[in-house]
Short mmCIF file of C-alpha atoms in Angstrom, two decimals:
data_model
loop_
_atom_site.label_atom_id
_atom_site.label_comp_id
_atom_site.label_asym_id
_atom_site.label_seq_id
_atom_site.Cartn_x
_atom_site.Cartn_y
_atom_site.Cartn_z
CA UNK A 1 92.05 97.38 122.69
CA UNK A 2 92.97 99.39 119.61
CA UNK A 3 89.64 101.10 119.11
CA UNK A 4 89.25 104.02 116.75
CA UNK A 5 86.12 106.13 116.76
CA UNK A 6 84.76 108.61 114.27
CA UNK A 7 82.26 111.35 114.80
CA UNK A 8 79.78 111.91 113.35
CA UNK A 9 78.83 108.59 111.82
CA UNK A 10 76.56 110.29 109.34
CA UNK A 11 76.18 113.88 108.26
CA UNK A 12 74.01 115.65 105.73
CA UNK A 13 74.87 119.21 104.81
CA UNK A 14 74.02 121.85 102.26
CA UNK A 15 76.30 122.65 99.38
CA UNK A 16 78.81 125.33 100.30
CA UNK A 17 79.03 124.55 103.98
CA UNK A 18 81.98 123.02 105.80
CA UNK A 19 81.91 119.75 107.68
CA UNK A 20 84.34 118.52 110.32
CA UNK A 21 84.92 114.83 110.97
CA UNK A 22 86.78 113.68 114.06
CA UNK A 23 88.91 110.57 114.37
CA UNK A 24 90.00 109.42 117.81
CA UNK A 25 92.14 106.56 119.02
CA UNK A 26 90.43 105.60 122.25
CA UNK A 27 92.90 103.35 124.00
CA UNK A 28 96.23 103.97 122.36
CA UNK A 29 98.39 106.81 121.13
CA UNK A 30 98.61 107.18 117.40
CA UNK A 31 101.65 108.79 115.87
CA UNK A 32 100.10 108.52 112.46
CA UNK A 33 96.54 108.71 111.23
CA UNK A 34 95.33 108.16 107.72
CA UNK A 35 92.27 109.50 105.96
CA UNK A 36 90.59 107.50 103.23
CA UNK A 37 87.67 108.03 100.93
CA UNK A 38 85.60 105.12 99.72
CA UNK A 39 83.01 104.99 96.97
CA UNK A 40 80.29 102.31 97.02
CA UNK A 41 81.75 98.80 96.85
CA UNK A 42 85.10 100.24 95.89
CA UNK A 43 88.50 100.19 97.41
CA UNK A 44 89.79 102.80 99.76
CA UNK A 45 91.51 105.80 98.30
CA UNK A 46 94.13 107.27 100.60
CA UNK A 47 93.67 111.01 100.84
CA UNK A 48 96.35 112.01 103.29
CA UNK A 49 98.68 110.90 106.03
CA UNK A 50 98.59 112.86 109.23
CA UNK A 51 101.39 112.90 111.79
CA UNK A 52 100.92 114.42 115.19
CA UNK A 53 102.28 117.93 115.40
CA UNK A 54 103.14 118.28 111.73
CA UNK A 55 101.45 119.09 108.48
CA UNK A 56 99.58 116.35 106.71
CA UNK A 57 100.97 114.75 103.59
CA UNK A 58 98.40 114.68 100.83
CA UNK A 59 98.18 112.17 98.02
CA UNK A 60 98.41 113.34 94.47
CA UNK A 61 95.18 114.86 93.25
CA UNK A 62 93.77 115.62 96.70
CA UNK A 63 93.17 119.32 97.29
CA UNK A 64 94.71 120.22 100.61
CA UNK A 65 92.81 123.50 100.81
CA UNK A 66 89.55 121.66 100.42
CA UNK A 67 90.29 118.77 102.76
CA UNK A 68 91.90 120.31 105.82
CA UNK A 69 93.54 117.88 108.19
CA UNK A 70 94.64 118.66 111.71
CA UNK A 71 96.39 116.17 113.96
CA UNK A 72 96.39 118.11 117.19
CA UNK A 73 97.24 115.32 119.59
CA UNK A 74 98.29 111.69 119.71
CA UNK A 75 94.65 110.65 119.95
CA UNK A 76 92.81 113.07 117.68
CA UNK A 77 92.83 113.97 114.02
CA UNK A 78 90.19 115.99 112.21
CA UNK A 79 89.22 116.22 108.57
CA UNK A 80 87.33 119.33 107.49
CA UNK A 81 85.65 119.29 104.12
CA UNK A 82 85.43 122.96 103.19
CA UNK A 83 82.80 124.40 100.89
CA UNK A 84 81.35 120.98 100.34
CA UNK A 85 79.75 120.06 97.02
CA UNK A 86 77.59 117.08 96.06
CA UNK A 87 80.60 115.36 94.48
CA UNK A 88 82.22 115.29 97.92
CA UNK A 89 79.52 112.93 99.10
CA UNK A 90 81.25 109.74 100.11
CA UNK A 91 82.21 107.43 102.94
CA UNK A 92 85.23 108.78 104.78
CA UNK A 93 87.28 106.42 106.92
CA UNK A 94 90.19 107.15 109.17
CA UNK A 95 92.76 104.78 110.54
CA UNK A 96 95.40 105.05 113.21
CA UNK A 97 98.73 103.41 113.75
CA UNK A 98 100.07 102.92 117.24
CA UNK A 99 103.25 104.65 118.29
CA UNK A 100 104.35 101.37 119.86
CA UNK A 101 106.27 98.93 117.72
CA UNK A 102 105.61 100.95 114.61
CA UNK A 103 107.57 98.70 112.31
CA UNK A 104 105.07 95.88 112.22
CA UNK A 105 101.72 96.96 113.51
CA UNK A 106 98.58 97.19 111.51
CA UNK A 107 96.36 100.19 111.06
CA UNK A 108 93.18 100.26 113.10
CA UNK A 109 90.21 101.68 111.27
CA UNK A 110 87.38 103.85 112.42
CA UNK A 111 83.77 102.96 111.60
CA UNK A 112 83.54 105.59 108.89
CA UNK A 113 81.49 108.73 108.31
CA UNK A 114 78.87 108.92 105.59
CA UNK A 115 78.81 112.43 104.16
CA UNK A 116 75.93 113.51 101.98
CA UNK A 117 76.03 116.97 100.44
CA UNK A 118 72.73 118.24 99.10
CA UNK B 1 105.78 100.11 91.51
CA UNK B 2 104.13 98.49 94.48
CA UNK B 3 100.68 97.05 93.96
CA UNK B 4 98.11 94.59 95.17
CA UNK B 5 95.63 92.72 93.01
CA UNK B 6 92.49 90.89 93.95
CA UNK B 7 91.49 89.21 90.71
CA UNK B 8 87.92 88.39 91.72
CA UNK B 9 85.33 91.09 92.28
CA UNK B 10 83.00 88.53 93.79
CA UNK B 11 83.26 85.06 95.29
CA UNK B 12 80.20 82.92 95.93
CA UNK B 13 80.37 80.00 98.33
CA UNK B 14 77.84 77.69 99.92
CA UNK B 15 77.73 77.65 103.69
CA UNK B 16 79.96 74.96 105.12
CA UNK B 17 82.23 74.85 102.08
CA UNK B 18 85.81 76.08 102.13
CA UNK B 19 86.44 79.56 100.80
CA UNK B 20 89.41 81.25 99.19
CA UNK B 21 89.81 84.93 98.41
CA UNK B 22 92.80 85.56 96.20
CA UNK B 23 95.45 88.23 96.49
CA UNK B 24 98.71 88.79 94.66
CA UNK B 25 101.20 91.52 95.30
CA UNK B 26 104.13 93.27 93.76
CA UNK B 27 106.67 94.90 96.04
CA UNK B 28 110.38 95.25 96.25
CA UNK B 29 111.89 93.65 99.30
CA UNK B 30 110.04 91.67 101.94
CA UNK B 31 106.34 92.42 102.02
CA UNK B 32 104.19 93.20 105.02
CA UNK B 33 100.77 91.85 104.05
CA UNK B 34 97.37 92.35 105.62
CA UNK B 35 93.78 91.23 105.23
CA UNK B 36 90.85 93.36 106.32
CA UNK B 37 87.10 92.76 106.23
CA UNK B 38 84.42 95.39 105.84
CA UNK B 39 80.75 94.97 106.67
CA UNK B 40 78.19 97.36 105.10
CA UNK B 41 78.57 100.96 106.23
CA UNK B 42 81.37 100.04 108.58
CA UNK B 43 85.08 100.63 108.74
CA UNK B 44 87.63 97.92 108.10
CA UNK B 45 88.33 95.22 110.63
CA UNK B 46 91.77 93.65 110.82
CA UNK B 47 91.82 89.90 110.15
CA UNK B 48 95.46 88.92 109.98
CA UNK B 49 98.92 89.93 108.86
CA UNK B 50 102.13 88.42 107.59
CA UNK B 51 105.38 90.06 108.56
CA UNK B 52 107.85 87.21 108.80
CA UNK B 53 108.06 83.60 109.94
CA UNK B 54 105.59 80.81 109.27
CA UNK B 55 103.99 81.13 105.85
CA UNK B 56 100.60 80.10 107.20
CA UNK B 57 99.09 82.86 109.26
CA UNK B 58 96.04 82.36 111.42
CA UNK B 59 93.73 85.24 112.16
CA UNK B 60 90.37 86.25 113.50
CA UNK B 61 87.07 84.41 112.98
CA UNK B 62 88.75 81.22 111.79
CA UNK B 63 90.44 82.82 108.80
CA UNK B 64 93.96 82.04 107.71
CA UNK B 65 96.20 83.08 104.87
CA UNK B 66 99.16 81.52 103.18
CA UNK B 67 102.13 83.58 102.12
CA UNK B 68 103.70 82.22 98.95
CA UNK B 69 106.82 84.11 97.99
CA UNK B 70 107.43 82.33 94.69
CA UNK B 71 103.90 83.06 93.51
CA UNK B 72 103.77 86.47 95.23
CA UNK B 73 100.41 85.54 96.67
CA UNK B 74 98.67 85.87 100.01
CA UNK B 75 95.32 84.12 99.60
CA UNK B 76 92.78 84.25 102.38
CA UNK B 77 91.14 80.96 103.35
CA UNK B 78 88.62 79.47 105.69
CA UNK B 79 87.82 75.76 105.94
CA UNK B 80 84.09 76.17 106.46
CA UNK B 81 82.27 79.34 105.42
CA UNK B 82 79.48 80.93 107.41
CA UNK B 83 76.68 83.13 106.09
CA UNK B 84 77.95 85.80 108.47
CA UNK B 85 81.27 85.83 106.60
CA UNK B 86 79.53 87.61 103.74
CA UNK B 87 81.31 90.95 103.45
CA UNK B 88 83.88 92.91 101.46
CA UNK B 89 87.46 91.72 101.87
CA UNK B 90 90.57 93.77 101.24
CA UNK B 91 94.14 92.65 100.87
CA UNK B 92 96.81 95.26 101.55
CA UNK B 93 100.56 95.61 101.49
CA UNK B 94 102.53 98.11 103.43
CA UNK B 95 104.37 100.51 101.14
CA UNK B 96 108.09 100.68 101.77
CA UNK B 97 109.55 103.85 103.25
CA UNK B 98 106.25 105.70 103.16
CA UNK B 99 105.41 106.06 106.80
CA UNK B 100 103.25 102.99 107.14
CA UNK B 101 101.00 103.73 104.20
CA UNK B 102 98.97 100.75 102.98
CA UNK B 103 98.27 99.89 99.39
CA UNK B 104 94.90 98.18 99.06
CA UNK B 105 93.58 95.76 96.53
CA UNK B 106 90.29 96.60 94.88
CA UNK B 107 88.33 94.38 97.22
CA UNK B 108 86.45 91.11 96.82
CA UNK B 109 82.84 90.72 97.79
CA UNK B 110 82.25 87.39 99.45
CA UNK B 111 78.74 85.99 99.41
CA UNK B 112 78.00 82.88 101.46
CA UNK B 113 74.62 81.31 100.80
CA UNK B 114 72.83 78.94 103.17
#
Protein backbone atom coordinates (compact mmCIF):
# COMPACT_ATOMS: atom_id res chain seq x y z
CA UNK A 1 0.00 0.00 0.00
CA UNK A 2 0.82 3.71 0.02
CA UNK A 3 2.22 3.93 -3.48
CA UNK A 4 2.84 7.26 -5.15
CA UNK A 5 3.59 7.48 -8.84
CA UNK A 6 5.02 10.25 -10.95
CA UNK A 7 4.77 10.75 -14.66
CA UNK A 8 6.91 11.18 -16.62
CA UNK A 9 9.97 9.71 -14.99
CA UNK A 10 12.24 11.65 -17.31
CA UNK A 11 11.63 14.55 -19.63
CA UNK A 12 13.83 16.60 -21.91
CA UNK A 13 12.46 19.84 -23.30
CA UNK A 14 13.58 22.94 -25.11
CA UNK A 15 14.06 26.22 -23.34
CA UNK A 16 10.87 28.25 -23.28
CA UNK A 17 8.46 25.35 -23.31
CA UNK A 18 6.24 24.23 -20.46
CA UNK A 19 6.37 20.83 -18.83
CA UNK A 20 3.71 19.15 -16.71
CA UNK A 21 4.56 16.55 -14.09
CA UNK A 22 1.85 14.40 -12.54
CA UNK A 23 1.84 12.97 -9.04
CA UNK A 24 -0.71 10.32 -8.14
CA UNK A 25 -1.47 8.44 -4.96
CA UNK A 26 -2.44 5.02 -6.26
CA UNK A 27 -4.03 3.30 -3.32
CA UNK A 28 -4.93 6.01 -0.86
CA UNK A 29 -6.46 9.45 -0.77
CA UNK A 30 -4.07 12.28 -0.13
CA UNK A 31 -5.31 15.45 1.46
CA UNK A 32 -1.91 17.00 1.09
CA UNK A 33 0.81 16.64 -1.51
CA UNK A 34 4.22 18.21 -1.42
CA UNK A 35 6.54 19.13 -4.25
CA UNK A 36 10.29 19.06 -3.77
CA UNK A 37 13.28 19.88 -5.89
CA UNK A 38 16.54 18.06 -5.42
CA UNK A 39 19.97 18.88 -6.79
CA UNK A 40 22.58 16.12 -7.19
CA UNK A 41 23.46 14.50 -3.87
CA UNK A 42 21.72 17.29 -2.04
CA UNK A 43 18.82 17.48 0.29
CA UNK A 44 15.28 18.06 -0.80
CA UNK A 45 14.08 21.61 -1.09
CA UNK A 46 10.37 21.97 -0.45
CA UNK A 47 8.80 24.06 -3.17
CA UNK A 48 5.15 24.04 -2.22
CA UNK A 49 2.42 22.33 -0.27
CA UNK A 50 -0.70 21.42 -2.16
CA UNK A 51 -4.06 20.75 -0.53
CA UNK A 52 -6.91 19.28 -2.48
CA UNK A 53 -9.34 21.90 -3.66
CA UNK A 54 -7.33 24.90 -2.55
CA UNK A 55 -4.44 26.99 -3.73
CA UNK A 56 -0.95 25.72 -3.11
CA UNK A 57 1.24 27.29 -0.47
CA UNK A 58 4.64 28.16 -1.86
CA UNK A 59 7.88 28.34 0.06
CA UNK A 60 9.79 31.56 0.17
CA UNK A 61 11.73 32.19 -3.00
CA UNK A 62 9.68 29.84 -5.19
CA UNK A 63 7.95 31.62 -8.06
CA UNK A 64 4.34 30.54 -8.08
CA UNK A 65 3.77 31.83 -11.60
CA UNK A 66 6.62 29.71 -12.85
CA UNK A 67 5.82 26.55 -10.93
CA UNK A 68 2.07 26.07 -11.24
CA UNK A 69 0.56 23.52 -8.92
CA UNK A 70 -2.91 22.06 -9.24
CA UNK A 71 -4.36 19.58 -6.77
CA UNK A 72 -7.54 18.67 -8.59
CA UNK A 73 -8.49 15.56 -6.66
CA UNK A 74 -7.54 13.52 -3.62
CA UNK A 75 -5.29 11.37 -5.78
CA UNK A 76 -3.73 13.78 -8.26
CA UNK A 77 -1.51 16.83 -8.11
CA UNK A 78 0.31 18.38 -11.04
CA UNK A 79 3.35 20.61 -11.24
CA UNK A 80 3.77 22.65 -14.42
CA UNK A 81 7.11 24.29 -15.03
CA UNK A 82 6.28 27.20 -17.31
CA UNK A 83 8.71 28.71 -19.77
CA UNK A 84 11.40 26.34 -18.64
CA UNK A 85 15.04 27.39 -18.66
CA UNK A 86 18.21 25.32 -18.27
CA UNK A 87 18.48 26.36 -14.62
CA UNK A 88 15.17 24.60 -13.98
CA UNK A 89 16.83 21.30 -14.79
CA UNK A 90 16.58 19.20 -11.67
CA UNK A 91 15.05 16.16 -10.04
CA UNK A 92 11.50 16.89 -8.93
CA UNK A 93 9.90 14.69 -6.30
CA UNK A 94 6.39 14.71 -4.97
CA UNK A 95 5.08 13.19 -1.79
CA UNK A 96 1.61 12.54 -0.46
CA UNK A 97 0.15 12.33 2.99
CA UNK A 98 -2.86 10.16 3.66
CA UNK A 99 -6.09 11.74 4.80
CA UNK A 100 -6.36 8.97 7.38
CA UNK A 101 -4.78 9.53 10.76
CA UNK A 102 -3.08 12.68 9.59
CA UNK A 103 -1.50 13.48 12.90
CA UNK A 104 1.16 10.81 12.78
CA UNK A 105 1.56 9.42 9.33
CA UNK A 106 4.59 9.76 7.17
CA UNK A 107 4.79 11.19 3.70
CA UNK A 108 5.00 8.71 0.86
CA UNK A 109 7.29 9.77 -1.93
CA UNK A 110 7.03 9.37 -5.65
CA UNK A 111 9.96 8.03 -7.69
CA UNK A 112 10.86 11.47 -8.99
CA UNK A 113 11.00 13.14 -12.40
CA UNK A 114 14.28 14.12 -13.99
CA UNK A 115 13.79 17.33 -15.96
CA UNK A 116 16.44 18.44 -18.42
CA UNK A 117 15.96 21.74 -20.21
CA UNK A 118 18.14 22.26 -23.25
CA UNK B 1 13.78 27.68 14.57
CA UNK B 2 13.25 24.04 13.76
CA UNK B 3 16.12 22.21 12.13
CA UNK B 4 17.72 18.87 11.49
CA UNK B 5 21.42 18.21 11.18
CA UNK B 6 23.25 15.25 9.76
CA UNK B 7 26.86 15.97 10.65
CA UNK B 8 28.41 13.47 8.26
CA UNK B 9 28.22 13.89 4.50
CA UNK B 10 29.52 10.37 4.05
CA UNK B 11 29.83 7.22 6.13
CA UNK B 12 31.96 4.29 5.01
CA UNK B 13 31.44 0.86 6.52
CA UNK B 14 32.68 -2.62 5.73
CA UNK B 15 30.05 -5.22 4.97
CA UNK B 16 29.01 -7.10 8.08
CA UNK B 17 30.02 -4.30 10.44
CA UNK B 18 27.51 -2.24 12.38
CA UNK B 19 26.59 1.13 10.94
CA UNK B 20 25.40 4.38 12.44
CA UNK B 21 24.13 7.43 10.60
CA UNK B 22 23.82 10.41 12.89
CA UNK B 23 21.01 12.90 13.19
CA UNK B 24 20.32 15.69 15.65
CA UNK B 25 17.31 17.93 15.73
CA UNK B 26 16.07 21.16 17.15
CA UNK B 27 12.34 21.61 17.64
CA UNK B 28 10.04 23.04 20.20
CA UNK B 29 7.74 20.51 21.77
CA UNK B 30 7.72 16.80 21.11
CA UNK B 31 9.32 15.88 17.81
CA UNK B 32 7.98 13.58 15.13
CA UNK B 33 11.12 12.11 13.55
CA UNK B 34 11.60 10.14 10.37
CA UNK B 35 14.31 8.37 8.41
CA UNK B 36 14.17 7.95 4.65
CA UNK B 37 16.51 6.26 2.20
CA UNK B 38 17.08 7.24 -1.40
CA UNK B 39 18.65 5.08 -4.09
CA UNK B 40 20.10 6.74 -7.21
CA UNK B 41 17.49 8.44 -9.39
CA UNK B 42 14.71 7.30 -7.12
CA UNK B 43 12.33 8.92 -4.71
CA UNK B 44 12.61 8.53 -0.96
CA UNK B 45 11.61 5.34 0.78
CA UNK B 46 10.32 5.45 4.33
CA UNK B 47 12.43 3.50 6.83
CA UNK B 48 11.01 4.31 10.24
CA UNK B 49 9.51 6.98 12.45
CA UNK B 50 9.35 8.02 16.06
CA UNK B 51 6.18 9.61 17.33
CA UNK B 52 5.94 8.51 20.93
CA UNK B 53 6.60 5.49 23.13
CA UNK B 54 9.64 3.25 23.12
CA UNK B 55 12.82 5.16 22.34
CA UNK B 56 14.13 2.35 20.16
CA UNK B 57 12.25 2.20 16.91
CA UNK B 58 12.56 -0.68 14.50
CA UNK B 59 12.01 -0.15 10.81
CA UNK B 60 12.40 -1.63 7.38
CA UNK B 61 15.37 -3.67 6.12
CA UNK B 62 16.73 -4.32 9.61
CA UNK B 63 17.26 -0.67 10.45
CA UNK B 64 16.49 0.84 13.81
CA UNK B 65 16.86 4.24 15.40
CA UNK B 66 17.17 5.43 18.94
CA UNK B 67 15.42 8.57 20.10
CA UNK B 68 17.45 10.38 22.74
CA UNK B 69 15.62 13.38 24.11
CA UNK B 70 18.45 14.67 26.30
CA UNK B 71 20.88 14.65 23.39
CA UNK B 72 18.20 15.65 20.84
CA UNK B 73 19.39 12.86 18.60
CA UNK B 74 17.80 10.19 16.45
CA UNK B 75 20.66 8.12 15.07
CA UNK B 76 19.98 5.41 12.54
CA UNK B 77 21.61 2.04 13.16
CA UNK B 78 21.94 -1.41 11.74
CA UNK B 79 23.83 -4.27 13.39
CA UNK B 80 25.29 -5.71 10.21
CA UNK B 81 25.62 -3.63 7.05
CA UNK B 82 25.00 -4.95 3.56
CA UNK B 83 26.48 -3.67 0.32
CA UNK B 84 22.91 -3.08 -0.83
CA UNK B 85 22.45 -0.60 2.02
CA UNK B 86 24.65 1.84 0.12
CA UNK B 87 22.43 4.84 -0.55
CA UNK B 88 21.61 8.38 0.55
CA UNK B 89 19.91 8.64 3.94
CA UNK B 90 17.78 11.51 5.14
CA UNK B 91 16.62 12.34 8.62
CA UNK B 92 13.55 14.55 8.90
CA UNK B 93 11.42 16.19 11.53
CA UNK B 94 7.86 17.22 11.11
CA UNK B 95 7.45 20.97 11.44
CA UNK B 96 4.92 22.02 14.04
CA UNK B 97 1.67 23.61 12.90
CA UNK B 98 2.70 23.66 9.26
CA UNK B 99 0.38 21.14 7.71
CA UNK B 100 2.65 18.14 7.92
CA UNK B 101 5.65 19.77 6.31
CA UNK B 102 8.93 17.92 6.84
CA UNK B 103 12.26 19.53 7.52
CA UNK B 104 15.07 17.41 6.09
CA UNK B 105 18.67 17.06 7.07
CA UNK B 106 21.25 17.52 4.36
CA UNK B 107 21.61 13.79 3.81
CA UNK B 108 24.35 11.27 4.50
CA UNK B 109 25.77 9.05 1.81
CA UNK B 110 26.37 5.57 3.13
CA UNK B 111 28.90 3.41 1.35
CA UNK B 112 29.20 -0.24 2.33
CA UNK B 113 32.19 -2.05 0.87
CA UNK B 114 32.50 -5.82 0.54
